Coordinates of C-alpha atoms in Angstrom, one line a residue:
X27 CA -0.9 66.0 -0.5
X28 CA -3.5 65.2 -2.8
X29 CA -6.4 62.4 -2.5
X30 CA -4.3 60.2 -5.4
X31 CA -1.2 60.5 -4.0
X32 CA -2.3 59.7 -0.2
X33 CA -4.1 56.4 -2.1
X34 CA -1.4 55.6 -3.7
X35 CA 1.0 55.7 -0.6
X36 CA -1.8 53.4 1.1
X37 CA -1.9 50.9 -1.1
X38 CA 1.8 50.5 -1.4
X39 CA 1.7 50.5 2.5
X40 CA -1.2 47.8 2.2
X41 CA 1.2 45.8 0.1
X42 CA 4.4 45.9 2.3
X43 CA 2.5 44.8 5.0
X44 CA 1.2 41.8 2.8
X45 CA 4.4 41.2 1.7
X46 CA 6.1 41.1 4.8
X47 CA 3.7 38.5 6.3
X48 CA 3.8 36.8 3.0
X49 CA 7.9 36.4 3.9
X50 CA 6.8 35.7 7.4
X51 CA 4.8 32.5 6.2
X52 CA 6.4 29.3 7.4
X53 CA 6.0 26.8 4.4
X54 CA 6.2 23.2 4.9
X55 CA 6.5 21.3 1.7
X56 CA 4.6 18.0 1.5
X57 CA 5.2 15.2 -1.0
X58 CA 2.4 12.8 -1.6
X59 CA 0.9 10.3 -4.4
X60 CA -2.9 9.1 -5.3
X61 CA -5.3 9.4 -8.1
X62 CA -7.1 12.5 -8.9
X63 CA -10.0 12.1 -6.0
X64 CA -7.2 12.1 -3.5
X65 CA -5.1 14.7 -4.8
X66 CA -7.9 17.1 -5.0
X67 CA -8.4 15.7 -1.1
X68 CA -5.4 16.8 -0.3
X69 CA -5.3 20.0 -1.2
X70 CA -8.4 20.7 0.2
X71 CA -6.8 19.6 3.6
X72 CA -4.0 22.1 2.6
X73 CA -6.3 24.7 2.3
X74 CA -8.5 24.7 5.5
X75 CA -5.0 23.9 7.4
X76 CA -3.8 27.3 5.9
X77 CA -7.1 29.0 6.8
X78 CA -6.6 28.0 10.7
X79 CA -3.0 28.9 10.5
X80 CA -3.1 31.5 8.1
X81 CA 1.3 31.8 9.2
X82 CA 1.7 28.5 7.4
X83 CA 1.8 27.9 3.8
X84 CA 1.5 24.5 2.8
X85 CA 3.4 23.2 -0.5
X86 CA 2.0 19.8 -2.2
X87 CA 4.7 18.1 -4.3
X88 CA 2.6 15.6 -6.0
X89 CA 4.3 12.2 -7.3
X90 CA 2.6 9.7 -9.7
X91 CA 2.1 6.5 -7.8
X92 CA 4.6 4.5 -10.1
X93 CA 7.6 6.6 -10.3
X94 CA 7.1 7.9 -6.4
X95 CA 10.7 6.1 -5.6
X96 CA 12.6 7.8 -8.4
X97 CA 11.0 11.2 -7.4
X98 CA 12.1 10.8 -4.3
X99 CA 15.5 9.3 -5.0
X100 CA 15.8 12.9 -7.0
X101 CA 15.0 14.9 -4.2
X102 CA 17.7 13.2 -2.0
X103 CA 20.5 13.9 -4.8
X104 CA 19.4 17.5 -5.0
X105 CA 18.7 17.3 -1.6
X106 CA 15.5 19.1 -1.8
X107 CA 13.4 16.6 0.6
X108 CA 10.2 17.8 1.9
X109 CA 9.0 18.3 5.3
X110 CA 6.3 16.2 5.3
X111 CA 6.2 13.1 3.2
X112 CA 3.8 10.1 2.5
X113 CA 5.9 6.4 2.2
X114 CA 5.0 3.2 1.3
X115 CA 5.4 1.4 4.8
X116 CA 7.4 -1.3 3.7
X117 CA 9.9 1.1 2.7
X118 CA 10.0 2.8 5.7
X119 CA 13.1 0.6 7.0
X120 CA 15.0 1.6 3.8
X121 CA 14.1 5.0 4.6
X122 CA 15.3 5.0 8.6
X123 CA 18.2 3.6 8.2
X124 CA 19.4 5.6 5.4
X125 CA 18.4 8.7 8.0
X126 CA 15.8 10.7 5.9
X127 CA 12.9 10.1 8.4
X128 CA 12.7 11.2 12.4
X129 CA 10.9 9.8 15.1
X130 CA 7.0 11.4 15.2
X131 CA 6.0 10.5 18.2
X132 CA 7.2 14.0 20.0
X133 CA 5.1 15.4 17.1
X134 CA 2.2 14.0 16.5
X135 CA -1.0 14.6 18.8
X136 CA -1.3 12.4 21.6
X137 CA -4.3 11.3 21.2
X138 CA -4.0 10.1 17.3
X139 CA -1.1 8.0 18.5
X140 CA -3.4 6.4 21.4
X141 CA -5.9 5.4 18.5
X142 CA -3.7 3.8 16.3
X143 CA -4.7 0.1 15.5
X144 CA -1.7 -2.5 16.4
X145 CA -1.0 -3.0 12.9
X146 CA -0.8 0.8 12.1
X147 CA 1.3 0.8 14.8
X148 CA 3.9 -2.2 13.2
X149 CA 3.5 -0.5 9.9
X150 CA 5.7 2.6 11.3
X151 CA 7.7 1.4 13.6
X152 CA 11.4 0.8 12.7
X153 CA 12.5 -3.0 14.1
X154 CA 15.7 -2.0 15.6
X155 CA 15.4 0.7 17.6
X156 CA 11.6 0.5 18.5
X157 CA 10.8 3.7 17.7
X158 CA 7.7 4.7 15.5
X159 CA 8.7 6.9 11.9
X160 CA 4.9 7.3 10.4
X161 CA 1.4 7.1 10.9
X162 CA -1.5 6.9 8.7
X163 CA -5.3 7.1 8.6
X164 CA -5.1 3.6 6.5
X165 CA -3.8 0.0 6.5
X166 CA -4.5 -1.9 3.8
X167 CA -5.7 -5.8 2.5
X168 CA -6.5 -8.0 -0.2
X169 CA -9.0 -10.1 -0.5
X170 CA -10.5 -12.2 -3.0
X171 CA -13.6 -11.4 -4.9
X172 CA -16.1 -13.2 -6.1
X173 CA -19.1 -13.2 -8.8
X174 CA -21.9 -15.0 -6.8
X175 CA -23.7 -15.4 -9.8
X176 CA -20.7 -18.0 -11.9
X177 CA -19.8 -19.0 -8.2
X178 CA -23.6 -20.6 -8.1
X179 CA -23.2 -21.9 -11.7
X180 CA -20.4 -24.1 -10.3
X181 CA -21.6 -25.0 -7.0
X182 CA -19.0 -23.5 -5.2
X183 CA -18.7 -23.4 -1.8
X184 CA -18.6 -19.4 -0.4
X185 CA -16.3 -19.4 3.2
X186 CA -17.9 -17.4 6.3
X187 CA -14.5 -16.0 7.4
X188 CA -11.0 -16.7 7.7
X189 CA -10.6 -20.0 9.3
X190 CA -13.3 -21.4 6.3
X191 CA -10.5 -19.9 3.6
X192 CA -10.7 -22.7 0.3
X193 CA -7.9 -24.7 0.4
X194 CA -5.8 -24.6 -2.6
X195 CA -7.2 -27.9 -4.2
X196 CA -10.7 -25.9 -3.8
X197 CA -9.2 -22.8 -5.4
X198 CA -7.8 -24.4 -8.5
X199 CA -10.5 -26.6 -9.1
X200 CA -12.9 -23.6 -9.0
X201 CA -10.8 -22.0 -11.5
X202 CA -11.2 -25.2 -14.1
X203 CA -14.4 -25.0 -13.7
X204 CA -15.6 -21.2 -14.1
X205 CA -13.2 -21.1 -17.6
X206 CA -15.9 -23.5 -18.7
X207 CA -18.8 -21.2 -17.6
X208 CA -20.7 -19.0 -20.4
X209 CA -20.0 -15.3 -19.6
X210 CA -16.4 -16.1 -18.5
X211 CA -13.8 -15.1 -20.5
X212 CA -11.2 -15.5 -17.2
X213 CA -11.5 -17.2 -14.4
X214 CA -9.6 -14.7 -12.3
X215 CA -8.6 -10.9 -12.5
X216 CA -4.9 -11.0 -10.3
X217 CA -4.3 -6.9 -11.6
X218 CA -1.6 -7.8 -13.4
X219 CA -2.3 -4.4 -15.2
X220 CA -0.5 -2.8 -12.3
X221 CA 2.7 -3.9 -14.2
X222 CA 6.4 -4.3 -12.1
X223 CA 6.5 -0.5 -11.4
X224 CA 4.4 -0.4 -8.4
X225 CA 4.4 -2.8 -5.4
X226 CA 1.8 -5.2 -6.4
X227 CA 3.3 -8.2 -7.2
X228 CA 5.1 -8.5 -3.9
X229 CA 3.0 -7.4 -1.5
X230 CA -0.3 -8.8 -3.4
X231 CA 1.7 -12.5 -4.1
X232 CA 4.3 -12.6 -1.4
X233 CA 1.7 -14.2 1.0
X234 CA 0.9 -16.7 -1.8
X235 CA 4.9 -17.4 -1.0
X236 CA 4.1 -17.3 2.7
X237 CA 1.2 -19.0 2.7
X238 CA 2.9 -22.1 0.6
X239 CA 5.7 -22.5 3.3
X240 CA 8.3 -20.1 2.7
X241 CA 9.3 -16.3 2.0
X242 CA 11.3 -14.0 -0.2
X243 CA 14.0 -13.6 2.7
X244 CA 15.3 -15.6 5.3
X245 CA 13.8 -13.4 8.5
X246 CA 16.4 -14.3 11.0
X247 CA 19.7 -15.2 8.6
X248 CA 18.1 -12.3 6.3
X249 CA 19.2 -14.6 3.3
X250 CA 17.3 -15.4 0.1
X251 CA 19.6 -18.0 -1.4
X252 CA 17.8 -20.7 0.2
X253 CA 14.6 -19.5 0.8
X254 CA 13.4 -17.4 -2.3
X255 CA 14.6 -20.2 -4.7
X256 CA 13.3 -22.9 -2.1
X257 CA 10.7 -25.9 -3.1
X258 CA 8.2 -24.5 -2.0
X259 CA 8.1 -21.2 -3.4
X260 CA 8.9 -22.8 -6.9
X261 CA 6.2 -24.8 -6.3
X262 CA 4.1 -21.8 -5.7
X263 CA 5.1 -19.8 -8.8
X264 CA 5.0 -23.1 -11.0
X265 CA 1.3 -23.0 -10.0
X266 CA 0.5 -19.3 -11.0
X267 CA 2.7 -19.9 -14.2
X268 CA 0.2 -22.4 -14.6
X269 CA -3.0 -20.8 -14.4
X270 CA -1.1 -18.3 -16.8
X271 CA -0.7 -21.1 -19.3
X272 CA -4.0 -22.4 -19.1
X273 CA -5.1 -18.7 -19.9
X274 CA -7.3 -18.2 -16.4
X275 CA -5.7 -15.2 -15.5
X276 CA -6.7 -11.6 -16.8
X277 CA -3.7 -10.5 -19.0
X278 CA -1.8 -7.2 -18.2
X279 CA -2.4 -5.9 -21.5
X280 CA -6.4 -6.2 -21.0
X281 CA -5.9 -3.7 -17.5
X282 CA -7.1 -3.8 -14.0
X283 CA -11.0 -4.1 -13.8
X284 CA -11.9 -7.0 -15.9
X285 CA -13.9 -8.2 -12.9
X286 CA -15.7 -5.0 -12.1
X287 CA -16.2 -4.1 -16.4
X288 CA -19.2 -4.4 -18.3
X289 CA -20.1 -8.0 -19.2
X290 CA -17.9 -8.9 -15.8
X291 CA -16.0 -11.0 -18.0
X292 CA -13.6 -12.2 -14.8
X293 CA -15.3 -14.2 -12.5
X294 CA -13.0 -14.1 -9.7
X295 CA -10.6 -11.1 -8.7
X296 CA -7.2 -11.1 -6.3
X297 CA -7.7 -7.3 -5.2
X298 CA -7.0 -4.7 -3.2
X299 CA -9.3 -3.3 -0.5
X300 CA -9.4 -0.1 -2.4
X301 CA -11.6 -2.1 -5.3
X302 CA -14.8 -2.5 -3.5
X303 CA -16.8 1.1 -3.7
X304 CA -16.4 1.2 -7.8
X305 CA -16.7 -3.0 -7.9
X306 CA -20.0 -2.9 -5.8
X307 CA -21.3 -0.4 -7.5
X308 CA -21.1 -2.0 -10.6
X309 CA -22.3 -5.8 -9.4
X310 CA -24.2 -4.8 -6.8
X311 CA -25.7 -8.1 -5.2
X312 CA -23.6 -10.2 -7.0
X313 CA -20.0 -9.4 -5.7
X314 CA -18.8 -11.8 -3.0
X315 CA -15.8 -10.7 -0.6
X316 CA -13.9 -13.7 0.7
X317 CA -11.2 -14.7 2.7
X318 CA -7.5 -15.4 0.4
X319 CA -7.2 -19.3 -0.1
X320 CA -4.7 -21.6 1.9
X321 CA -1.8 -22.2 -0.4
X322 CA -0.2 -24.3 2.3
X323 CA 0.0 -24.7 5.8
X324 CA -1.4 -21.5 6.6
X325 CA -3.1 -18.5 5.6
X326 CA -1.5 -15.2 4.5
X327 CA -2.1 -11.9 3.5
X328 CA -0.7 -8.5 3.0
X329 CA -0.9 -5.3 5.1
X330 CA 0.9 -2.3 5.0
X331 CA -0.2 1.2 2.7
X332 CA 1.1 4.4 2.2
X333 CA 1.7 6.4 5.6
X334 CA 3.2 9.7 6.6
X335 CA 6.4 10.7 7.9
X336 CA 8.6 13.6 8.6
X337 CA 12.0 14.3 6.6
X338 CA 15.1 14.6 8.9
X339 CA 15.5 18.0 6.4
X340 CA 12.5 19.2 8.1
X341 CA 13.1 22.9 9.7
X342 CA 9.8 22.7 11.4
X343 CA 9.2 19.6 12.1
X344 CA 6.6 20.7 15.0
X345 CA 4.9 22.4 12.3
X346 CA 4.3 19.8 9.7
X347 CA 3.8 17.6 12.8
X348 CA 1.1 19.7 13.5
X349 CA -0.1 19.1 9.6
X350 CA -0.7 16.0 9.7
X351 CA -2.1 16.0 13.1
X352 CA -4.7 18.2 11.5
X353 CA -5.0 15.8 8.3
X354 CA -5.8 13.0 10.3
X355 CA -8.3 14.4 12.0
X356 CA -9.7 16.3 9.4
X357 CA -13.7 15.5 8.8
X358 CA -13.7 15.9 5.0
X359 CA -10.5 14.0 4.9
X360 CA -11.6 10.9 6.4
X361 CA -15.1 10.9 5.2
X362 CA -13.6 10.7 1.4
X363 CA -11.8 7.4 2.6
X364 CA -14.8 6.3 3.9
X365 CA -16.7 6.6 0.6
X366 CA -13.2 4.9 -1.5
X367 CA -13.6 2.0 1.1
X368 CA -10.4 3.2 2.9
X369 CA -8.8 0.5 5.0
X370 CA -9.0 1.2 8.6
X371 CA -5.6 2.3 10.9
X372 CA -7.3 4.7 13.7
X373 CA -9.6 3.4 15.7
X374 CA -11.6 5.7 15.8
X375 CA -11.9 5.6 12.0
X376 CA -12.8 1.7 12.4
X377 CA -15.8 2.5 14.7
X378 CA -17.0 5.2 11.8
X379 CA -16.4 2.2 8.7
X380 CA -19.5 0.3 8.8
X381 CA -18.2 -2.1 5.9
X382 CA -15.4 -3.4 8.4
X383 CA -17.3 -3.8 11.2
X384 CA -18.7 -7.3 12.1
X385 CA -21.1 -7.8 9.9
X386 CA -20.1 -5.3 7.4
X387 CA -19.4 -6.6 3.4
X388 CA -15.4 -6.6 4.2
X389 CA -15.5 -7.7 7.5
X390 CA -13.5 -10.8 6.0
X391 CA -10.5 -8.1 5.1
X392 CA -10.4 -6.8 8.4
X393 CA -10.2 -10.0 9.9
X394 CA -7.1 -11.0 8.1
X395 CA -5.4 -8.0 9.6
X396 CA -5.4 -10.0 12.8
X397 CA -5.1 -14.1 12.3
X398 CA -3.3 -14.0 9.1
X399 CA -1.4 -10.5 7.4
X400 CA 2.6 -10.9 7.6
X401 CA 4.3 -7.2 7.0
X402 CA 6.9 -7.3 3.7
X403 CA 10.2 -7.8 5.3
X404 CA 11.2 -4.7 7.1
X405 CA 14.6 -4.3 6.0
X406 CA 17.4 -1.7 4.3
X407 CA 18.1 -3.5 1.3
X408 CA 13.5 -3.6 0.7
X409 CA 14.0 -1.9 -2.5
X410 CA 16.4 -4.2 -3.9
X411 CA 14.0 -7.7 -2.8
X412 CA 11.1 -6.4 -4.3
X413 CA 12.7 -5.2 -7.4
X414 CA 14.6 -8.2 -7.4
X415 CA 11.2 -10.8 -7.1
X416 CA 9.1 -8.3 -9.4
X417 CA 11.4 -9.0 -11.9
X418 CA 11.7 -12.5 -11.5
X419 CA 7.5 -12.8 -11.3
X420 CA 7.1 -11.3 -14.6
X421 CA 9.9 -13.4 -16.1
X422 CA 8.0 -16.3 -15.0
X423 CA 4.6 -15.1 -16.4
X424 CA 6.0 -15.2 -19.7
X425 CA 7.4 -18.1 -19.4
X426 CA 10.9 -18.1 -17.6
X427 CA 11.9 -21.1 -15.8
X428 CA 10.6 -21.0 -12.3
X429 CA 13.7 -22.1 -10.3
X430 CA 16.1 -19.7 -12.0
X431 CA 14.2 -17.0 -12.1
X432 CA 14.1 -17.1 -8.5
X433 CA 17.7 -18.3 -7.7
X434 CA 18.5 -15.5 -9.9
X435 CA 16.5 -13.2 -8.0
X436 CA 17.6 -14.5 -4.5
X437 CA 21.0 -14.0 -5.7
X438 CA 20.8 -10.5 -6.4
X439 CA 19.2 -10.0 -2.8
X440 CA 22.1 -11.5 -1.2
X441 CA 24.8 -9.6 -3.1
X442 CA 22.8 -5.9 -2.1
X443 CA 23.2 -7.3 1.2
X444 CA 26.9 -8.1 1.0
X445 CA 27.7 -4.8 -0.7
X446 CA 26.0 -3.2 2.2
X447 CA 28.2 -4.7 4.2
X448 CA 24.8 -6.2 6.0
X449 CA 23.1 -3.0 6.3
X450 CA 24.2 -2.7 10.3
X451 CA 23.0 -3.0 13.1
X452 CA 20.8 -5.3 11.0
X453 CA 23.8 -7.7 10.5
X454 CA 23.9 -8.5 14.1
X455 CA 20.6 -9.6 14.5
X456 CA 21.1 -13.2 13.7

């Protein structure tokens, strides 16, 4: 046998055996959204995962953020679902009930589930049966922002924390008064750029709702008609129409960082945790992080962000269980949602996040996650009550009557609801 035939034999030796572990290689799919800084994340996750479990191969199946739902919605149809996949929490319900997720907790490390914060923990958790369906590094908030340098122009008073939130006389008067300010082009940036094709509008403005007095469902009848289309909430979506009107509010068509651009030509901003890294590096002593105003009787604001869960189709589920344990523990992982400002959800993560800490520039945020953030109603028929007030908010931003756009949109909650026959068990909690 000669030296190139023995070689050759070798190699083709060398690649069955390659082969063969190659087939041998558990892969666990994961599907997942974000921008470009956390895509690349992820897959850097993927790749030290594989290295210290060089059996498994992991799969991302990325999503773009505003047509997550319909990618999934395809997957179910073909049913192609993947292992592992990250959910927007206040579709979670949706989710359960419609049997694509499985409880984690037999999954997931013990000690990530001990470090969970409350709200992480409400976040995942299905109401009915008690049981928790997703974790997450994150939670989420919105505060508002402020220009300290317009905010001084006017004299406006700055609150400390929560309980010192402008009431809603304050907040409107403020916002007369900065369109008269040289520099200000709008008096407040609400990211209407996001358009109706993400979650925005109902989980950034639905505690404007809940803070005025009132909700987009009935929590105990689970009813709209009635409470959607109630006084007060017309009262509260006369009042944004208004500042629309009067031209104080950043238009969608002008995007989603007027109050972070060059010039700073918004004074004010209604924004997402996520905002503060690129805003403060751009206004440096000037930005201002504040409490949400008082609409009403109380104060409100959102939680809830994209989590992770595993897919009843999961034929491994201890496996991508043992994924995402790894994710979130992973170093690199959470120090890149340190730098973007990530809300915290682990504990551990909190004590590691100097801006939330007491003291810290969005200490304010964190401490609406505990005296005043109300969860979107956790529900089957979520998808159909936030389409359902999406559609009825951007009607009445260009100009819809207020009262039947949200009669019309309480409606169409209702008649999901019927056609679902109630979504049971949910129908007998009345």
């Amino acid at each position: 046998m000669g030296n190139r035939l023995l070689s050759l034999l070798e190699a083709s030796a060398a690649l069955g055996l390659l082969m063969g572990q190659a087939e041998a290689n558990t892969v666990i799919q994961v599907m997942h959204q974000g921008d470009p800084g956390w895509v690349s994340t992820y897959g850097d996750v993927a790749k030290r995962f594989e290295a210290a479990n060089p059996d498994v191969d992991i799969e991302l199946i990325y999503a773009p953020h505003d047509a997550y739902n319909e990618k999934f919605s395809a997957a179910v149809m073909s049913k192609q679902l993947p292992d592992v996949m990250e959910l927007d929490a206040p579709f979670l319900a949706n989710y359960v009930w419609s049997g694509y997720l499985q409880p984690i907790k037999p999954l997931i490390e013990q000690d990530i589930l001990d470090d969970m914060t409350e709200s992480n923990v409400a976040q995942g958790t299905y109401p009915i049966d008690k049981e928790l369906y997703a974790v997450g590094l994150t939670d989420s908030s919105v505060v508002l922002y402020g220009n300290r340098k317009y905010l001084e122009a006017i004299g406006a008073r700055i609150p400390k924390g929560v309980d010192d939130a402008w009431t809603r006389e304050e907040f409107e008067g403020y916002l007369d008064k900065l369109s008269k300010v040289e520099g200000v082009k709008w008096p407040i940036d609400t990211f209407r750029g996001y358009g109706i094709k993400t979650e925005w509008i109902t989980y950034a403005y639905g505690p404007i709702l809940q803070s005025a007095g009132c909700d987009l469902i009935d929590r105990k009848s689970w009813k709209a008609v009635g409470t959607l289309d109630s006084d007060p909430c017309v009262d509260a979506l006369t009042m944004m129409q208004r500042w629309v009107n009067k031209g104080w509010v950043v238009p969608q068509s002008s995007g989603t960082n007027q109050f972070f651009a060059e010039g700073h030509p918004a004074a004010l901003a209604f924004g997402g945790h996520w905002i503060y890294a690129e805003a403060a590096a751009s206004m440096k002593d000037d930005i201002v992080v504040m409490p949400l105003p008082k609409f009403g009787p109380k104060g409100a604001s959102p939680n809830g962000t994209w989590i992770w869960g595993i897919t009843t189709a999961s034929e491994h589920p201890d496996i991508a269980g043992k994924f995402v344990s790894f994710m979130l523990k992973d170093k690199q992982y959470r120090d890149y949602a340190r730098e973007d400002s990530a809300y915290p959800g682990l504990k551990s993560f909190a004590a590691d996040s100097p801006l939330y800490s007491t003291g810290g520039p969005m200490a304010v945020a964190f401490e609406q996650a505990s005296k005043t953030a109300i969860a979107r109603p956790p529900h089957p028929a979520y998808p159909a009550i936030t389409s359902a007030f999406m559609g009825a908010v951007d009607e009445i931003f260009n100009g819809g009557d207020v009262k039947a756009a949200l009669s019309a949109a309480a409606e169409k909650i209702d008649e999901d609801i019927e056609e679902n026959d109630g979504y049971p068990p949910f129908d007998e909690q009345q």
